[in-house]
PDB file of C-alpha atoms in Angstrom:
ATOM      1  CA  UNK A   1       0.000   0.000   0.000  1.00 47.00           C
ATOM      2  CA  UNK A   2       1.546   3.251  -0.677  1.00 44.00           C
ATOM      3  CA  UNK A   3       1.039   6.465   0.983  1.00 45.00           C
ATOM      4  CA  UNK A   4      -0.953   9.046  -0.819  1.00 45.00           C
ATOM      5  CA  UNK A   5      -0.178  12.923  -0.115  1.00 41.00           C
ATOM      6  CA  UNK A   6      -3.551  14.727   0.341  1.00 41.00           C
ATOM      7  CA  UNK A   7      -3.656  18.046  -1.505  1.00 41.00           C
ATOM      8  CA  UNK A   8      -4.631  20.488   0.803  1.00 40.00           C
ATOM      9  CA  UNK A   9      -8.037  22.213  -0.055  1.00 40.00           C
ATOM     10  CA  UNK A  10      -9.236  25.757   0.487  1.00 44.00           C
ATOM     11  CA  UNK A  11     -11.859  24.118   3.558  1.00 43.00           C
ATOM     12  CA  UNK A  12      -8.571  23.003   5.326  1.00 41.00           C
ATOM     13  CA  UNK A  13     -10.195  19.791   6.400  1.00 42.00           C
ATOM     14  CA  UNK A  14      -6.993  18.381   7.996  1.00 41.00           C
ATOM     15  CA  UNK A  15      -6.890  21.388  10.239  1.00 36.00           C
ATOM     16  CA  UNK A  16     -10.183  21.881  11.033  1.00 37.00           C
ATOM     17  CA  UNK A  17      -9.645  18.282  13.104  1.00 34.00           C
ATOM     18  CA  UNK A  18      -6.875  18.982  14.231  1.00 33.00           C
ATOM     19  CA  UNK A  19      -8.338  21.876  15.502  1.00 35.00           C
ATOM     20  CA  UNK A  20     -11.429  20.421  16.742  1.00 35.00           C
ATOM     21  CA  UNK A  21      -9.296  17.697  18.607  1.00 34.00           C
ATOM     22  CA  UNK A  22      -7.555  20.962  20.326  1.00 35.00           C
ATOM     23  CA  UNK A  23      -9.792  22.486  21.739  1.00 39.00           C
ATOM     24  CA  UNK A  24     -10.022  25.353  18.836  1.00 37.00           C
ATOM     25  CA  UNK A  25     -11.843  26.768  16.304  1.00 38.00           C
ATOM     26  CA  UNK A  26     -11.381  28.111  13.556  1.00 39.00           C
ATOM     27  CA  UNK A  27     -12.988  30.998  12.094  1.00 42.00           C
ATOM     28  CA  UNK A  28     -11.187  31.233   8.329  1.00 45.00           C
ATOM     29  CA  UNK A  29      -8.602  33.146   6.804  1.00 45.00           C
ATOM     30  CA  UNK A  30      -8.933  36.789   6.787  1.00 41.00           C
ATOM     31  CA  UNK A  31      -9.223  39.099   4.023  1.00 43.00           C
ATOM     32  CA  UNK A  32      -5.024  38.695   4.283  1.00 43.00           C
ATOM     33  CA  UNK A  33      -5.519  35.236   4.518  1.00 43.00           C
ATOM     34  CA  UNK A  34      -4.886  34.623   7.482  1.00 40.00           C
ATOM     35  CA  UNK A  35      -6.421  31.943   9.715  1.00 38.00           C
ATOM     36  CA  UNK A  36      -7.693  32.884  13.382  1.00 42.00           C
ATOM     37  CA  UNK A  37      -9.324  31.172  15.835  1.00 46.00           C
ATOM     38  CA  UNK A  38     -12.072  31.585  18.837  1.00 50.00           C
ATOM     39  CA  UNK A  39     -10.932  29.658  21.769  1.00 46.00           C
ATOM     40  CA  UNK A  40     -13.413  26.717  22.882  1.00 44.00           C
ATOM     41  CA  UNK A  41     -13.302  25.687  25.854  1.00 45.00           C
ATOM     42  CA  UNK A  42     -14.718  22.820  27.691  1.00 46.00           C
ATOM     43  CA  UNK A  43     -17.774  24.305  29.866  1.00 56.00           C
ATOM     44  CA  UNK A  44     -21.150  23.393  31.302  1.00 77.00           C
ATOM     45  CA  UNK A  45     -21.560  26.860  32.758  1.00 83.00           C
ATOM     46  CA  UNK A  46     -22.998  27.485  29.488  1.00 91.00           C
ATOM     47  CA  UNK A  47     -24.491  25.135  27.183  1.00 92.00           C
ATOM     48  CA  UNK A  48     -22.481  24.136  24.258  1.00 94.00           C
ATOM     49  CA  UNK A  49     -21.679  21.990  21.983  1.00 92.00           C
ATOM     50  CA  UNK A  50     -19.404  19.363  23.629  1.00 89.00           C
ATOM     51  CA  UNK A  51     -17.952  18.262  20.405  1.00 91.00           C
ATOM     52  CA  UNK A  52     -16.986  22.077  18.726  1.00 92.00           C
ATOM     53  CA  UNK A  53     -17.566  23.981  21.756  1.00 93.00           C
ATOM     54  CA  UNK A  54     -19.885  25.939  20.125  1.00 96.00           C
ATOM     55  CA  UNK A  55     -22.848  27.710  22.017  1.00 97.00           C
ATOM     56  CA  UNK A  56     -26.425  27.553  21.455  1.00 96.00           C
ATOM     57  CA  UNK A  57     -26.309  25.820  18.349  1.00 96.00           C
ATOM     58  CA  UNK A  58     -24.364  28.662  16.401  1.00 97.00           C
ATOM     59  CA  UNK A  59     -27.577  30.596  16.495  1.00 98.00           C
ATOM     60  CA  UNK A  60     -26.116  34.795  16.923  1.00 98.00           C
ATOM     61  CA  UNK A  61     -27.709  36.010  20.184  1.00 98.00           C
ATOM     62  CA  UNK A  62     -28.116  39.453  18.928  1.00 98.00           C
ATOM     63  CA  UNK A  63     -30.652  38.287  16.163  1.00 98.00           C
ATOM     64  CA  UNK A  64     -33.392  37.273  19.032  1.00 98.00           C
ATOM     65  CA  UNK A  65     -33.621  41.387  20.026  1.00 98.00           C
ATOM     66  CA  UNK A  66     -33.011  42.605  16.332  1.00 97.00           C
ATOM     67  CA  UNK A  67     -35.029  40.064  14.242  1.00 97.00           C
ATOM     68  CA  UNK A  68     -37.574  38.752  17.055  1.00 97.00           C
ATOM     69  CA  UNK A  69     -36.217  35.450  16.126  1.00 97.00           C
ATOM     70  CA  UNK A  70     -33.163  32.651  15.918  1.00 98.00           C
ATOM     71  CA  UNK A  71     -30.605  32.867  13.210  1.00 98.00           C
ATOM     72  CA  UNK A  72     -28.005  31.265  12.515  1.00 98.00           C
ATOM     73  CA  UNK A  73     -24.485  32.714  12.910  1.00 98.00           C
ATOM     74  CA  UNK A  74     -21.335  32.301  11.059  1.00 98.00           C
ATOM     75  CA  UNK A  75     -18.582  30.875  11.222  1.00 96.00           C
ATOM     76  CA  UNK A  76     -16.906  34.264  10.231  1.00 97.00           C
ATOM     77  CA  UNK A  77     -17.908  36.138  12.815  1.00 98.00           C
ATOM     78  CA  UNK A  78     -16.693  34.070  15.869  1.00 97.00           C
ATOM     79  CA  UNK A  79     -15.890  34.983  19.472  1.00 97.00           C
ATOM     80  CA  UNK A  80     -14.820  33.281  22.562  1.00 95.00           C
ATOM     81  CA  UNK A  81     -15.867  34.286  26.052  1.00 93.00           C
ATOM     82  CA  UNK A  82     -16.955  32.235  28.970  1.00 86.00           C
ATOM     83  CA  UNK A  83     -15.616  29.132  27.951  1.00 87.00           C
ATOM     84  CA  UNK A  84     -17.597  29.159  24.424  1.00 94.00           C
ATOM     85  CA  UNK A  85     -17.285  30.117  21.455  1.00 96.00           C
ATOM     86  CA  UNK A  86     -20.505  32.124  19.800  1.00 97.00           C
ATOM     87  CA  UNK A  87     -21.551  32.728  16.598  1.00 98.00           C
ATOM     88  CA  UNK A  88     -22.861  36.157  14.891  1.00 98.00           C
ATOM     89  CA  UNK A  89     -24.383  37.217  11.556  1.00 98.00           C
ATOM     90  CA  UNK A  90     -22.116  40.202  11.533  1.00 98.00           C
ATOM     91  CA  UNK A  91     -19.433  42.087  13.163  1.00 98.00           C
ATOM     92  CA  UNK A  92     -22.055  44.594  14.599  1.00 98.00           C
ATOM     93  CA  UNK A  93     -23.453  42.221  16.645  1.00 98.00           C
ATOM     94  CA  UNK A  94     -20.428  40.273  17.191  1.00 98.00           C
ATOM     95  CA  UNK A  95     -18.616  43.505  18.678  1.00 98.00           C
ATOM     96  CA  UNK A  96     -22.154  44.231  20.939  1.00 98.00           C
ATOM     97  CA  UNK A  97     -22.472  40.822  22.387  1.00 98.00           C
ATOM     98  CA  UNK A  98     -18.502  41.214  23.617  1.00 98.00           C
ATOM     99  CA  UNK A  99     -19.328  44.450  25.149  1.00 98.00           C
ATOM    100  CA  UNK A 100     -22.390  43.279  26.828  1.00 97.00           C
ATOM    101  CA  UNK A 101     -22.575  39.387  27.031  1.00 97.00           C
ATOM    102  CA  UNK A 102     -24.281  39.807  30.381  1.00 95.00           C
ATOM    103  CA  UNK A 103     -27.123  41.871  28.760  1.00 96.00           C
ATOM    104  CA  UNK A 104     -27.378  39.730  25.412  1.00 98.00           C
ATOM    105  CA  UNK A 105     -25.883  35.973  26.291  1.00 97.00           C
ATOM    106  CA  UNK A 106     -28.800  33.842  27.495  1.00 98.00           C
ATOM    107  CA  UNK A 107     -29.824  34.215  30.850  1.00 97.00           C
ATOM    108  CA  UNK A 108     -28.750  31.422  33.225  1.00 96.00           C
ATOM    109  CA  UNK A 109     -25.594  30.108  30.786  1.00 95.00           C
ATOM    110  CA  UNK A 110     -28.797  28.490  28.038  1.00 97.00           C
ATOM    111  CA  UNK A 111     -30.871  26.548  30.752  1.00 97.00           C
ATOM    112  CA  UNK A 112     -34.164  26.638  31.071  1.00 98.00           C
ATOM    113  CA  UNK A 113     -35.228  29.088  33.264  1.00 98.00           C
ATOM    114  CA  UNK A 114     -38.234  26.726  34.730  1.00 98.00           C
ATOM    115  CA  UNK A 115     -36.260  23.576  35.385  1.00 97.00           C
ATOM    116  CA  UNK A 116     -33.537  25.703  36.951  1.00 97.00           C
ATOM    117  CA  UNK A 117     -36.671  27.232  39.559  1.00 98.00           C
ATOM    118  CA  UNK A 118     -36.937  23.336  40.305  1.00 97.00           C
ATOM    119  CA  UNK A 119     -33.342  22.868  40.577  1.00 96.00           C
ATOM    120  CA  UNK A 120     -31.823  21.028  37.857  1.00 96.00           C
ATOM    121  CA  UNK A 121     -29.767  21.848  35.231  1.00 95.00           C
ATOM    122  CA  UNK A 122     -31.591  21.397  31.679  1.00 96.00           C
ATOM    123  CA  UNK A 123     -29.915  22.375  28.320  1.00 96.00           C
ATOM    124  CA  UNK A 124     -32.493  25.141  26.412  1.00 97.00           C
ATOM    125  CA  UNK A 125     -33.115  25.064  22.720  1.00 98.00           C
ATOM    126  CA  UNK A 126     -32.457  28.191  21.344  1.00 97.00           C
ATOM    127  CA  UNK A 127     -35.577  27.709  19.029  1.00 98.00           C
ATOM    128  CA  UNK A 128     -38.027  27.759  22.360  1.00 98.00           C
ATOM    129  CA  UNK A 129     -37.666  31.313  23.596  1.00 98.00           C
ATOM    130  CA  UNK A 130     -38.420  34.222  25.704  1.00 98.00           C
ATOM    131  CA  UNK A 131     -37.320  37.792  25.773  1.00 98.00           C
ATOM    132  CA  UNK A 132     -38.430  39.140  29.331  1.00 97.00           C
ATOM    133  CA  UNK A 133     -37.313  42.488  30.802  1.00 96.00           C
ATOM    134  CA  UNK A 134     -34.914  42.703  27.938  1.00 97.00           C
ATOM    135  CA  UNK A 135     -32.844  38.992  28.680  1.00 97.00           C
ATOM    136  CA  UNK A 136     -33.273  36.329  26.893  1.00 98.00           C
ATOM    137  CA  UNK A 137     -34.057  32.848  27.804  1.00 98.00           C
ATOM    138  CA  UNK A 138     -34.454  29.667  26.254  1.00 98.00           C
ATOM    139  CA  UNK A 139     -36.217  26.560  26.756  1.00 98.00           C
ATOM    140  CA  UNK A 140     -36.301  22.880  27.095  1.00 98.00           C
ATOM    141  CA  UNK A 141     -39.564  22.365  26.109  1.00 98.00           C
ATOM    142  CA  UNK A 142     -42.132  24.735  24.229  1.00 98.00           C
ATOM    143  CA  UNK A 143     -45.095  24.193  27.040  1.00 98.00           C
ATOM    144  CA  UNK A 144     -41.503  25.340  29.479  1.00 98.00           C
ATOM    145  CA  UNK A 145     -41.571  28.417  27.335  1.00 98.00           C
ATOM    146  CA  UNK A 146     -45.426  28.836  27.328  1.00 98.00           C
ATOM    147  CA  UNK A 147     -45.423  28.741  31.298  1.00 98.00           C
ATOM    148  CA  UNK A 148     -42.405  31.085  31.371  1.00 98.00           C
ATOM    149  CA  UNK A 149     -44.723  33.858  29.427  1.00 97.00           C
ATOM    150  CA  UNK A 150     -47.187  33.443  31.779  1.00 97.00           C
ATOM    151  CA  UNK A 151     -45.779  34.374  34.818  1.00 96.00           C
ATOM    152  CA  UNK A 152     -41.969  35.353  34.233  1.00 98.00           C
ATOM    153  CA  UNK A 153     -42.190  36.150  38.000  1.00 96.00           C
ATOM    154  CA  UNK A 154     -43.117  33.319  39.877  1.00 95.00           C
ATOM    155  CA  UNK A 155     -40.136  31.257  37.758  1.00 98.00           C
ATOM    156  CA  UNK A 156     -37.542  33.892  37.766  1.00 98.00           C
ATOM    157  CA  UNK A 157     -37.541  34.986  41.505  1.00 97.00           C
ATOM    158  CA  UNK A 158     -37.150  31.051  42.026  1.00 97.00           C
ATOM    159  CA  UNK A 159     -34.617  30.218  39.206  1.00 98.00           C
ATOM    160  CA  UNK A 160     -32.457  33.448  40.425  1.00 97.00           C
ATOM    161  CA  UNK A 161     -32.783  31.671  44.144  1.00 97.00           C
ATOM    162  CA  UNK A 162     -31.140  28.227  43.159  1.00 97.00           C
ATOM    163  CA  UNK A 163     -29.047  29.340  39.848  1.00 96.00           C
ATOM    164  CA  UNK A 164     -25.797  30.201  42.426  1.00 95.00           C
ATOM    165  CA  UNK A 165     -26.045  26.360  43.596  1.00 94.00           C
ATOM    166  CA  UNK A 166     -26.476  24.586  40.444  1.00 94.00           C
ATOM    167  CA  UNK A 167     -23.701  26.627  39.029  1.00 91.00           C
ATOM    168  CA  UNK A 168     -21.354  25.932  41.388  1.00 90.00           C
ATOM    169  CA  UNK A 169     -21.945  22.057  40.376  1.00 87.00           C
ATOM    170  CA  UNK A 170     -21.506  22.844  36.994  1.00 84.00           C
ATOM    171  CA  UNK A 171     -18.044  22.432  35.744  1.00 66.00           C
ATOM    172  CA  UNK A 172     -16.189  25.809  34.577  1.00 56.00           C
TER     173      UNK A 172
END
């Protein structure tokens, strides 16, 4: 059997795994050409992708306030803070999300903000969510999300009571 040299292709696929296999990410050569990278990190503070480190699916966080709805991010427009590494649609939101990420990150590191009232720790899907009091949250489930709009209240004052313990059982 011989050995075959593999022609390297503008994708990069060999170091994209190597990459992956890391701990990094990379977001694609620059207009110079130039590869960079957002730093992944491995998290449950926030809910991610435990494979690519990614957060909330690659959905941009910023498109929930500006379009009312989840989109999808890109790949180009990558940061890394708190352990993840988050996807935007631009550089505008990209460059708001790392001034703010308290403000426009979802509330309670991506869990849903009901289960977390009860005291456990379950992953949200950024396609069930809720803007209240300008934070978002997502949601496990969409009847979660339903309750949630009801009374924001009753789950938040309870979900803001046991977030500090379940965090500190979450890995950083």
């Amino acid at each position: 059997m011989t050995a075959q040299r593999q022609e390297s292709s503008p994708s990069r696929p060999g170091i994209a795994l190597i990459s992956l296999v890391a701990g990094i990410c990379l977001v694609g050569p620059s207009p110079g050409g130039v590869w960079s990278a957002a730093q992944a990190a491995t998290t449950e503070r926030v809910v991610v992708n435990r494979f690519s480190g990614v957060a909330i699916e690659g959905f941009d966080p910023l498109a929930y306030f500006i379009d009312g709805k989840p989109a999808q991010g890109s790949a180009e427009f990558e940061a890394s803070q708190a352990g993840a590494v988050w996807r935007f649609q631009n550089e505008g939101n990209r460059a708001s999300f790392l001034a703010h990420p308290e403000v426009y990150g979802p509330q309670f590191g991506g869990y849903d903000p009901t289960d977390v009232a009860r005291g456990i720790a379950v992953a949200g899907n950024p396609r069930f969510f809720a803007i209240s009091a300008q934070r978002l949250y997502l949601f496990s489930l969409e009847a979660n999300r339903d309750a949630f709009a009801a009374n924001p209240g009753r789950f938040l004052d309870e979900a803001r009571k046991r977030w500090p313990a379940l965090q500190d059982g979450l890995s950083q």
